[in-house]
XYZ file of C-alpha atoms in Angstrom:
683
model
C -67.949 20.514 -25.815
C -67.938 23.569 -28.103
C -65.264 21.888 -30.198
C -67.444 18.803 -30.629
C -70.440 20.886 -31.755
C -68.356 22.753 -34.275
C -66.989 19.510 -35.706
C -70.488 18.077 -35.932
C -71.687 21.155 -37.792
C -68.867 20.728 -40.264
C -69.932 17.133 -40.853
C -73.533 18.239 -41.426
C -72.437 20.847 -43.952
C -70.378 18.234 -45.764
C -73.373 15.932 -45.795
C -75.440 18.602 -47.512
C -73.389 18.158 -50.627
C -75.417 15.049 -51.653
C -74.286 12.036 -53.705
C -72.670 8.702 -52.832
C -69.179 10.098 -52.904
C -70.175 12.733 -50.450
C -71.656 10.104 -48.164
C -68.422 8.161 -48.200
C -66.527 11.301 -47.354
C -68.872 12.020 -44.487
C -68.424 8.536 -43.068
C -64.673 8.720 -43.480
C -64.549 12.089 -41.743
C -66.657 10.847 -38.842
C -64.472 7.801 -38.468
C -61.359 9.973 -38.500
C -62.817 12.238 -35.821
C -63.548 9.337 -33.533
C -60.220 7.740 -34.172
C -58.306 10.935 -33.443
C -60.170 11.468 -30.201
C -59.047 8.010 -29.010
C -62.001 7.810 -26.668
C -63.258 4.765 -24.718
C -65.834 2.515 -26.301
C -68.791 3.850 -24.261
C -67.992 7.432 -25.261
C -67.653 6.467 -28.928
C -71.109 4.909 -28.917
C -72.595 8.094 -27.508
C -70.809 10.090 -30.183
C -72.227 7.820 -32.911
C -75.743 8.590 -31.733
C -74.980 12.293 -31.893
C -73.549 12.017 -35.398
C -76.525 9.949 -36.685
C -78.935 12.591 -35.385
C -77.385 15.181 -37.672
C -77.924 13.241 -40.871
C -79.523 9.906 -41.748
C -76.595 9.247 -44.006
C -74.518 8.740 -40.863
C -76.716 5.959 -39.607
C -74.366 3.313 -41.038
C -71.322 4.692 -39.277
C -71.940 2.633 -36.131
C -71.883 -0.574 -38.133
C -68.736 0.486 -39.966
C -66.950 1.467 -36.784
C -67.945 -1.740 -35.061
C -66.577 -3.777 -37.952
C -63.350 -1.799 -37.837
C -62.942 -2.405 -34.100
C -63.545 -6.088 -34.589
C -60.882 -6.181 -37.262
C -58.447 -4.309 -35.021
C -59.221 -6.643 -32.141
C -58.602 -9.634 -34.345
C -55.263 -8.172 -35.347
C -54.294 -7.624 -31.708
C -55.282 -11.150 -30.834
C -53.278 -12.494 -33.756
C -50.219 -10.509 -32.680
C -50.588 -11.702 -29.094
C -51.061 -15.326 -30.087
C -47.997 -15.220 -32.337
C -45.836 -13.763 -29.561
C -47.273 -16.189 -27.003
C -46.467 -19.166 -29.196
C -42.775 -18.147 -29.321
C -42.570 -17.595 -25.593
C -44.509 -20.740 -24.658
C -42.243 -22.755 -26.913
C -39.467 -22.335 -24.339
C -41.528 -22.586 -21.186
C -41.275 -25.947 -19.480
C -38.703 -27.267 -21.927
C -35.853 -29.604 -21.042
C -34.441 -27.482 -18.245
C -31.728 -29.992 -17.326
C -30.293 -29.942 -20.811
C -30.327 -26.173 -20.783
C -28.385 -26.057 -17.560
C -25.979 -28.676 -18.842
C -25.271 -26.822 -22.024
C -24.851 -23.538 -20.215
C -22.125 -24.867 -17.965
C -19.794 -26.221 -20.617
C -17.951 -24.793 -23.557
C -17.295 -21.222 -24.526
C -20.123 -18.814 -25.066
C -20.637 -17.699 -28.622
C -21.616 -14.158 -29.473
C -25.167 -15.060 -30.510
C -28.281 -14.324 -28.522
C -29.019 -17.232 -26.157
C -27.382 -19.680 -28.567
C -26.749 -22.286 -25.893
C -30.097 -22.058 -24.105
C -32.139 -21.762 -27.288
C -30.742 -24.693 -29.267
C -27.729 -22.600 -30.142
C -29.797 -20.821 -32.780
C -29.261 -17.083 -33.221
C -32.396 -16.905 -35.370
C -34.583 -18.365 -32.642
C -32.992 -16.100 -30.060
C -33.774 -13.091 -32.225
C -37.308 -14.421 -32.657
C -37.742 -14.669 -28.907
C -36.562 -11.087 -28.378
C -38.905 -9.907 -31.127
C -41.766 -11.692 -29.383
C -40.898 -9.876 -26.149
C -40.807 -6.569 -28.000
C -44.218 -7.372 -29.523
C -45.818 -8.077 -26.148
C -44.388 -4.892 -24.644
C -45.767 -2.969 -27.636
C -49.154 -4.690 -27.336
C -49.422 -3.708 -23.688
C -48.705 -0.132 -24.662
C -51.442 -0.289 -27.352
C -53.897 -1.888 -24.935
C -53.302 0.716 -22.240
C -56.386 2.724 -23.350
C -58.540 -0.229 -24.377
C -61.055 -1.861 -22.141
C -59.802 -5.377 -22.864
C -58.889 -6.873 -19.483
C -58.683 -10.405 -20.838
C -56.110 -9.481 -23.463
C -54.139 -7.405 -20.947
C -54.050 -10.335 -18.542
C -52.899 -12.681 -21.319
C -50.184 -10.240 -22.386
C -49.063 -9.710 -18.779
C -48.880 -13.449 -18.221
C -46.828 -13.968 -21.381
C -44.552 -11.080 -20.462
C -44.035 -12.434 -16.965
C -43.115 -15.820 -18.432
C -40.706 -14.172 -20.870
C -39.093 -12.125 -18.122
C -38.543 -15.235 -16.034
C -36.829 -16.873 -18.978
C -34.751 -13.776 -19.694
C -33.772 -13.466 -16.031
C -32.529 -17.056 -16.019
C -30.667 -16.527 -19.261
C -29.182 -13.258 -17.994
C -27.848 -15.083 -14.932
C -26.473 -17.974 -16.973
C -24.689 -15.705 -19.432
C -23.132 -13.742 -16.583
C -21.916 -16.848 -14.776
C -20.790 -18.597 -17.918
C -18.819 -15.597 -19.170
C -17.208 -14.356 -15.979
C -13.457 -14.218 -16.615
C -11.369 -15.379 -13.595
C -8.705 -12.902 -12.505
C -5.206 -13.930 -13.609
C -3.166 -12.314 -10.848
C 0.186 -13.478 -12.213
C -0.532 -11.976 -15.617
C -1.820 -8.805 -13.989
C 1.331 -8.329 -11.905
C 3.395 -8.992 -15.013
C 1.524 -6.237 -16.833
C 2.167 -3.900 -13.934
C 5.881 -4.521 -14.099
C 5.968 -4.045 -17.852
C 4.273 -0.657 -17.717
C 6.487 0.431 -14.796
C 3.730 1.088 -12.341
C 6.034 1.500 -9.370
C 5.475 -1.838 -7.718
C 8.899 -1.172 -6.283
C 11.793 -3.546 -6.715
C 12.244 -3.206 -2.981
C 14.923 -1.657 -0.836
C 16.589 -4.172 1.440
C 16.176 -3.001 4.985
C 16.500 -4.472 8.419
C 13.572 -6.139 10.103
C 13.402 -4.159 13.326
C 11.534 -6.547 15.551
C 14.039 -5.945 18.314
C 17.378 -4.246 18.715
C 19.405 -7.435 19.018
C 18.609 -8.698 15.518
C 19.772 -5.655 13.599
C 23.070 -5.399 11.733
C 24.436 -3.586 8.706
C 26.019 -6.479 6.937
C 29.398 -6.135 8.615
C 29.221 -9.506 10.307
C 28.612 -7.963 13.710
C 25.479 -9.898 14.483
C 22.698 -12.066 13.154
C 20.422 -10.372 10.682
C 16.859 -10.618 9.504
C 15.858 -8.811 6.344
C 12.653 -8.064 4.540
C 11.807 -6.358 1.284
C 9.881 -3.203 1.915
C 7.981 -2.112 -1.174
C 6.778 1.406 -1.699
C 4.016 0.840 -4.227
C 3.077 3.672 -6.546
C -0.190 4.341 -8.298
C -1.543 2.119 -11.032
C -1.781 3.659 -14.451
C -5.091 4.113 -16.227
C -3.751 2.144 -19.205
C -4.020 -1.127 -17.300
C -7.178 -3.171 -17.406
C -8.528 -6.710 -17.397
C -11.598 -8.275 -19.030
C -14.005 -9.119 -16.235
C -16.664 -10.534 -18.566
C -16.181 -12.137 -21.946
C -16.566 -9.149 -24.304
C -18.583 -11.231 -26.782
C -21.351 -11.655 -24.191
C -21.779 -7.999 -23.258
C -24.046 -7.161 -26.194
C -26.405 -10.037 -25.375
C -26.542 -8.977 -21.734
C -27.349 -5.460 -22.870
C -30.196 -6.740 -25.111
C -31.733 -8.631 -22.200
C -31.317 -5.736 -19.775
C -33.033 -3.324 -22.152
C -36.084 -5.610 -22.470
C -36.338 -6.209 -18.733
C -36.080 -2.490 -17.998
C -38.716 -1.619 -20.635
C -41.002 -4.285 -19.205
C -40.711 -2.907 -15.672
C -38.397 -5.666 -14.420
C -35.473 -3.356 -13.778
C -35.177 -4.345 -10.114
C -34.975 -8.066 -10.924
C -32.350 -7.483 -13.598
C -30.200 -5.365 -11.282
C -30.484 -7.942 -8.500
C -29.306 -10.763 -10.748
C -26.374 -8.750 -12.096
C -25.331 -7.517 -8.651
C -25.522 -10.962 -7.097
C -23.398 -12.676 -9.747
C -20.833 -9.908 -10.100
C -20.572 -9.458 -6.316
C -19.486 -13.082 -6.023
C -17.049 -12.620 -8.903
C -15.391 -9.619 -7.236
C -15.187 -11.498 -3.943
C -13.372 -14.261 -5.815
C -10.976 -11.647 -7.214
C -10.114 -10.510 -3.689
C -9.429 -14.086 -2.694
C -7.111 -14.489 -5.693
C -5.327 -11.288 -4.616
C -4.787 -12.828 -1.181
C -7.378 -10.868 0.795
C -9.285 -13.161 3.125
C -12.559 -12.551 4.920
C -11.431 -12.108 8.516
C -13.175 -10.677 11.525
C -11.524 -7.996 13.622
C -10.939 -10.567 16.368
C -9.218 -12.917 13.921
C -6.958 -10.136 12.644
C -5.908 -9.269 16.188
C -4.640 -12.816 16.772
C -2.354 -13.002 13.708
C 1.373 -13.066 14.411
C 3.457 -10.222 13.014
C 5.167 -12.180 10.230
C 1.839 -13.377 8.843
C 0.270 -9.971 9.429
C 3.045 -8.260 7.474
C 2.321 -10.482 4.469
C -1.409 -9.829 4.709
C -0.848 -6.089 4.929
C 1.354 -6.150 1.815
C -1.305 -8.092 -0.095
C -3.992 -5.706 1.114
C -2.011 -2.690 -0.121
C -1.719 -4.161 -3.611
C -5.326 -5.362 -3.550
C -6.637 -1.867 -2.776
C -4.828 -0.406 -5.776
C -5.865 -3.212 -8.105
C -9.462 -3.351 -6.881
C -10.193 0.350 -7.321
C -7.958 1.260 -10.267
C -8.470 -1.933 -12.274
C -11.388 -4.091 -11.124
C -13.899 -1.407 -10.168
C -13.011 0.778 -13.137
C -13.564 -2.232 -15.389
C -16.771 -3.136 -13.586
C -18.074 0.417 -14.011
C -17.341 0.307 -17.727
C -19.221 -2.963 -18.200
C -22.087 -1.843 -15.985
C -22.479 1.332 -18.030
C -22.517 -0.668 -21.277
C -25.047 -3.259 -20.172
C -27.395 -0.757 -18.504
C -26.906 2.070 -20.983
C -30.670 2.500 -21.318
C -31.150 3.479 -17.654
C -29.043 5.916 -15.637
C -30.625 4.803 -12.384
C -29.860 1.153 -13.135
C -26.213 1.967 -13.825
C -25.835 3.686 -10.477
C -27.737 1.208 -8.334
C -26.216 -1.809 -10.045
C -22.620 -0.629 -9.663
C -23.097 0.392 -6.035
C -24.673 -2.920 -5.103
C -22.102 -4.938 -7.034
C -19.022 -3.315 -5.517
C -20.166 -2.659 -1.962
C -19.227 -6.107 -0.629
C -15.633 -6.184 -1.864
C -14.969 -2.575 -0.827
C -16.325 -3.237 2.663
C -14.211 -6.398 2.952
C -11.094 -4.319 2.247
C -12.207 -1.636 4.685
C -12.866 -4.176 7.441
C -9.268 -5.366 7.329
C -8.011 -1.786 7.281
C -10.105 -0.966 10.333
C -8.862 -4.062 12.178
C -5.252 -3.014 11.553
C -5.975 0.566 12.612
C -7.381 -0.409 15.999
C -4.807 -3.139 16.652
C -1.921 -3.066 19.100
C 0.609 -0.424 18.182
C 4.212 -1.464 17.773
C 7.099 0.150 15.950
C 7.563 -2.514 13.295
C 4.048 -1.890 11.946
C 4.544 1.790 11.150
C 5.721 1.453 7.554
C 3.041 -1.012 6.559
C 0.370 1.182 8.144
C 1.727 4.189 6.255
C 1.668 2.144 3.044
C -1.949 1.216 3.755
C -2.808 4.841 4.453
C -1.140 6.025 1.229
C -2.774 3.278 -0.832
C -6.258 4.135 0.415
C -5.680 7.892 0.165
C -4.490 7.537 -3.436
C -7.643 5.704 -4.571
C -10.175 7.640 -2.488
C -10.972 10.230 -5.145
C -11.371 7.586 -7.855
C -13.629 5.579 -5.555
C -15.793 8.590 -4.722
C -16.261 9.407 -8.406
C -17.496 5.886 -9.169
C -19.350 4.888 -5.990
C -22.280 7.148 -5.118
C -23.294 5.167 -2.044
C -22.718 7.642 0.811
C -22.302 4.846 3.348
C -19.400 3.265 1.455
C -17.702 6.622 0.846
C -18.069 7.668 4.483
C -16.759 4.300 5.683
C -13.744 4.676 3.402
C -12.984 8.124 4.799
C -13.426 6.778 8.327
C -10.966 3.923 7.791
C -8.493 6.320 6.154
C -8.710 8.593 9.187
C -8.305 5.598 11.516
C -5.181 4.459 9.644
C -3.814 7.996 9.932
C -4.429 7.944 13.678
C -2.762 4.529 13.913
C 0.300 5.744 11.998
C 0.570 8.839 14.155
C 0.145 6.816 17.340
C 2.679 4.213 16.214
C 5.209 6.951 15.484
C 4.668 8.354 18.969
C 5.101 4.827 20.358
C 8.424 4.609 18.541
C 9.511 7.970 19.981
C 8.616 6.862 23.488
C 10.513 3.594 23.068
C 13.638 5.493 22.022
C 13.403 8.002 24.869
C 12.653 5.362 27.474
C 15.264 2.815 26.378
C 17.405 2.385 29.489
C 19.157 -0.931 28.987
C 22.165 -1.388 31.269
C 24.050 -3.716 28.957
C 26.714 -1.838 27.015
C 28.410 -3.443 24.071
C 31.454 -5.323 25.367
C 33.888 -3.794 22.900
C 32.613 -0.245 22.519
C 31.150 -0.674 19.052
C 27.865 0.730 17.730
C 24.973 -0.059 20.051
C 22.168 -2.158 18.492
C 19.658 0.473 19.542
C 21.483 3.071 17.423
C 21.457 0.780 14.410
C 17.759 0.154 14.888
C 16.757 3.758 15.322
C 18.900 5.213 12.528
C 17.833 2.623 9.960
C 14.256 3.127 11.089
C 14.515 6.880 10.612
C 16.068 6.446 7.178
C 12.858 4.669 6.164
C 10.682 7.246 7.885
C 12.027 9.960 5.583
C 10.557 8.098 2.602
C 7.152 8.937 4.078
C 7.943 12.591 4.791
C 4.978 13.966 2.823
C 2.480 11.682 4.540
C 3.932 12.097 8.019
C 4.149 15.871 7.735
C 0.429 15.877 6.981
C -0.286 13.604 9.940
C 2.018 15.183 12.528
C 0.927 18.481 13.975
C 3.690 21.069 13.912
C 2.838 22.255 17.408
C 3.243 18.813 18.963
C 6.171 18.345 21.275
C 9.286 17.310 19.378
C 11.705 17.207 22.286
C 13.669 20.115 20.792
C 13.612 23.619 22.185
C 12.349 26.076 19.609
C 14.850 28.553 18.195
C 15.626 30.254 14.922
C 17.374 27.178 13.533
C 14.327 24.952 14.033
C 11.596 27.501 13.348
C 11.428 26.724 9.628
C 11.787 22.964 10.004
C 8.940 20.674 8.963
C 7.020 18.783 11.681
C 8.817 15.556 10.782
C 12.256 17.200 10.775
C 11.641 18.556 14.266
C 10.562 15.144 15.504
C 13.626 13.463 13.994
C 15.921 16.092 15.475
C 14.285 15.476 18.834
C 14.789 11.732 18.477
C 18.486 12.095 17.658
C 18.909 14.460 20.596
C 17.366 11.766 22.793
C 19.708 9.202 21.258
C 22.774 11.307 22.042
C 21.662 11.780 25.622
C 20.997 8.058 25.889
C 24.475 7.314 24.556
C 26.067 9.565 27.161
C 24.334 7.563 29.882
C 25.387 4.257 28.342
C 29.017 5.355 27.962
C 29.221 5.790 31.736
C 28.641 2.059 32.116
C 32.245 1.502 30.967
C 34.919 1.756 33.658
C 37.682 2.496 31.148
C 37.684 6.181 30.193
C 39.277 5.422 26.822
C 36.541 2.936 25.986
C 33.895 5.515 26.917
C 35.300 7.847 24.257
C 35.629 5.067 21.679
C 31.989 4.088 22.293
C 30.773 7.666 21.828
C 32.984 8.157 18.795
C 31.704 4.962 17.127
C 28.051 5.764 17.716
C 28.116 9.451 16.787
C 30.125 8.608 13.676
C 27.513 5.986 12.753
C 24.689 8.491 13.238
C 26.473 11.087 11.099
C 27.093 8.600 8.292
C 23.449 7.509 8.260
C 22.314 11.123 8.150
C 24.828 12.154 5.502
C 24.084 9.217 3.205
C 20.295 9.616 3.212
C 17.484 12.131 2.962
C 17.963 12.754 6.680
C 20.831 15.058 5.718
C 18.445 17.369 3.863
C 16.153 17.514 6.867
C 18.844 18.224 9.481
C 21.169 20.360 7.378
C 24.927 20.769 6.877
C 25.463 22.668 10.138
C 24.185 19.709 12.113
C 26.636 17.392 10.323
C 29.584 19.767 10.887
C 28.897 20.025 14.608
C 28.804 16.241 14.976
C 32.055 15.854 13.058
C 33.589 18.239 15.578
C 32.255 16.045 18.368
C 33.855 12.986 16.789
C 37.244 14.719 16.769
C 36.773 15.659 20.424
C 35.995 12.051 21.339
C 39.125 10.895 19.467
C 41.224 13.428 21.387
C 39.595 12.347 24.626
C 40.420 8.736 23.841
C 44.105 9.518 23.225
C 44.340 11.467 26.467
C 42.545 8.823 28.543
C 44.369 5.799 27.102
C 47.877 6.999 26.265
C 48.721 9.794 28.715
C 50.036 7.368 31.347
C 52.084 5.515 28.745
C 53.588 8.717 27.403
C 54.372 10.010 30.879
C 56.957 7.234 31.281
C 58.800 8.596 28.254
C 59.333 12.089 29.638
C 62.779 12.841 31.051
C 61.189 15.053 33.697
C 60.170 11.895 35.491
C 63.891 11.372 36.318
C 64.526 14.997 37.218
C 66.960 15.469 34.335
C 67.050 17.268 31.034
C 65.176 15.930 28.076
C 67.623 17.393 25.567
C 69.894 14.378 25.409
C 72.916 16.418 26.653
C 76.243 14.712 27.429
C 75.606 15.167 31.121
C 72.595 12.892 30.815
C 74.551 10.326 28.830
C 77.298 10.253 31.452
C 75.053 9.109 34.249
C 76.280 5.720 35.129
C 75.455 5.296 38.701
C 73.276 2.385 39.631
C 70.340 4.459 40.783
C 70.020 6.177 37.410
C 70.142 2.876 35.559
C 67.580 1.343 37.862
C 65.277 4.263 37.274
C 65.733 3.947 33.534
C 64.993 0.243 33.664
C 61.777 0.968 35.562
C 60.763 3.483 32.940
C 61.271 0.922 30.151
C 59.558 -1.722 32.238
C 56.619 0.592 32.971
C 56.261 1.589 29.324
C 56.416 -2.016 28.163
C 53.814 -3.132 30.672
C 51.504 -0.229 29.864
C 51.801 -0.787 26.124
C 51.199 -4.526 26.438
C 48.138 -3.931 28.606
C 46.738 -1.388 26.161
C 47.443 -3.775 23.308
C 45.653 -6.596 25.113
C 42.620 -4.428 25.887
C 42.349 -2.432 22.705
C 42.765 -5.276 20.254
C 39.459 -6.438 21.730
C 37.842 -3.024 21.249
C 35.909 -2.544 18.034
C 35.838 0.373 15.613
C 33.626 -0.999 12.811
C 34.147 1.723 10.239
C 37.432 1.118 8.325
C 38.096 4.794 7.705
C 37.512 5.818 11.303
C 39.588 2.877 12.516
C 42.545 3.845 10.326
C 42.328 7.510 11.309
C 42.422 6.533 14.968
C 45.505 4.343 14.465
C 47.239 7.183 12.637
C 46.479 9.520 15.548
C 48.019 7.002 17.977
C 51.039 6.562 15.748
C 51.588 10.309 15.439
C 51.345 10.779 19.187
C 53.141 7.699 20.539
C 55.762 6.576 18.020
C 57.732 9.858 17.789
C 57.811 10.156 21.597
C 59.018 6.568 21.998
C 61.493 6.930 19.173
C 63.092 9.938 20.923
C 63.094 8.189 24.297
C 64.486 5.015 22.767
C 67.230 6.897 20.960
C 68.328 8.815 24.046
C 68.369 5.942 26.511
C 69.075 2.729 24.619
C 72.869 3.072 24.992
C 72.567 3.262 28.789
C 71.226 -0.284 29.004
C 72.586 -2.054 25.974
C 75.474 -4.356 26.806
C 74.329 -4.766 30.356
C 72.876 -7.917 31.867
C 69.328 -8.766 30.780
C 69.074 -5.655 28.616
C 66.452 -7.449 26.489
C 64.080 -7.564 29.460
C 63.805 -3.789 29.408
C 64.438 -2.793 25.799
C 61.808 -5.150 24.398
C 60.486 -3.029 21.517
C 61.985 -0.840 18.874
C 59.862 2.037 17.489
C 59.268 -0.075 14.391
C 58.072 -2.937 16.582
C 55.500 -0.690 18.220
C 54.294 0.601 14.869
C 53.828 -2.957 13.629
C 51.429 -3.650 16.500
C 49.122 -0.668 15.918
C 47.187 -2.282 12.988
C 45.990 -4.957 15.427
C 44.063 -2.401 17.484
C 40.257 -2.015 17.292
C 39.645 -5.218 15.323
C 37.536 -6.793 18.035
C 39.874 -9.804 18.463
C 41.809 -9.759 21.714
C 45.541 -10.500 21.345
C 48.438 -10.783 23.755
C 52.106 -10.004 22.992
C 54.245 -13.032 23.842
C 57.334 -12.326 21.787
C 58.166 -8.961 20.321
C 58.093 -8.727 16.553
C 61.273 -7.713 14.838
C 61.158 -5.940 11.527
C 64.006 -6.750 9.206
């Protein structure tokens, strides 16, 4: 109030100057004071009375101010009418033609060109009209002009409805369908570790596993270990030429207070577009119950597609969506956040629902690697997802599914361990070769090592591994301990299975084959690094022991017939031995030849049917037989042949020369039973 009095006094002093020019200055000053105060009309009228009481020269100020307000009001009305005429021009137009034009042809980079007669100038005019109305409403905020405010609000509402429709049409018209084939091609070109695939056995059951040696039917699958997707890979989700127009519309709707409507339209259209992308990537909308009913072959394919879809969705689609969202809603931080969260929530939750269904499904060994792949894929994108998505519900759900997949992987691994330890089949292989269970388990464990980092994080080091703790295992990783425990269980299981054979020699061949197979699988893979060189050396020693045990069990009886002690004489080949010519000595010698021949023929018949799959091991075993048997027979043959040659039916007893025997040894352990009908004679 003191300020007003002081100003009035200044006006009065100015008025005291006299003259027409002074009067004009007084009026101008009074008008400036009132204008700067920006007071309501009622207050201005009161102030005019106060001013006129100071000096009669101010009596005309009320008339002047009234005329000025009328002129300003006329200008506002003119501005409003001009903006209204532009907006009304498009209200109630030929809507069908607009929809028709918006659904065909490519969108040009010109504001609303298709919906507004394909005229960039008219589109610009419409936006200018919207800007004018928004500005008018700001100017009218302190004026007591309810009629004009209502007119402006009505025009703005009409404009926003038109802009909302156009925003939706531009979005739909310019959504770029995902080209999955082109995307995968780009991934391969930039070497993004969509692995070429290691050929491995499909371990649905022990009987269908083989190593390519023709020993059984085989089923194979390609098991991909997918890596992370590089940040230099992207796709256009919306036609780039339309982004600027979408941004122009969004800015007007946000300024006009229609932010919520704009975000809803964008989220709705883009949500459907991302759902379509998931469908193109092979991810279907399935309930948990539906997932549980899928057979394993189909499930395996769906899991592989899900793994790739997770990487592509987060690293490519959502990153691209965030970029576009930030561009279109650059004028509002809150709109960016809300819009992106609402747009992406549906597709992320669809991926998570499948992951959860897999995690709570029935656990079986063949699922382990796919579950680990799913776990790794989700773990690798979690941080990127959390940076982009600020919706706590989505982030917490993602962490929950990741934890559930980890539990499923851990539980499936335990299921595998239990299956190995509890495998008690009573059907040994008929020919002593590698047991299908050993092939299954060792190939399975070779794959497990590829996931060592993940499994070591999932397996607690204090969990039971089946191995007694000592200095040699103290420093081993949790996975290494578990694998060592599994192989220990395998060896124990093999010992039990070997006892199912009645033939002691075949027991040793069976153990030798299987331990050798285990050692080779360990030595030729990352398993060797986990178990160490000492473990390999000990098992090689065991293999030699089994080979020695085989020779003793199979050939001791044969060799016993070649010892001279069995006749009570000297084995030196002395003349006294050569002079024995009585019938009893010859009969005994004939029996020795007969016994050796029969034993050798029986061993030949049996052991040609036995199988030693590994060529190197098979040859080493034949050499061991040759070194043990052939020299002994050669000495026996040389000492005693003359005693029977020339006699009647000598060929019945001296059936084989040492060279004959040696020619038969390569037939052993081939898995094809043979019988000697006529001795071979080497020239």
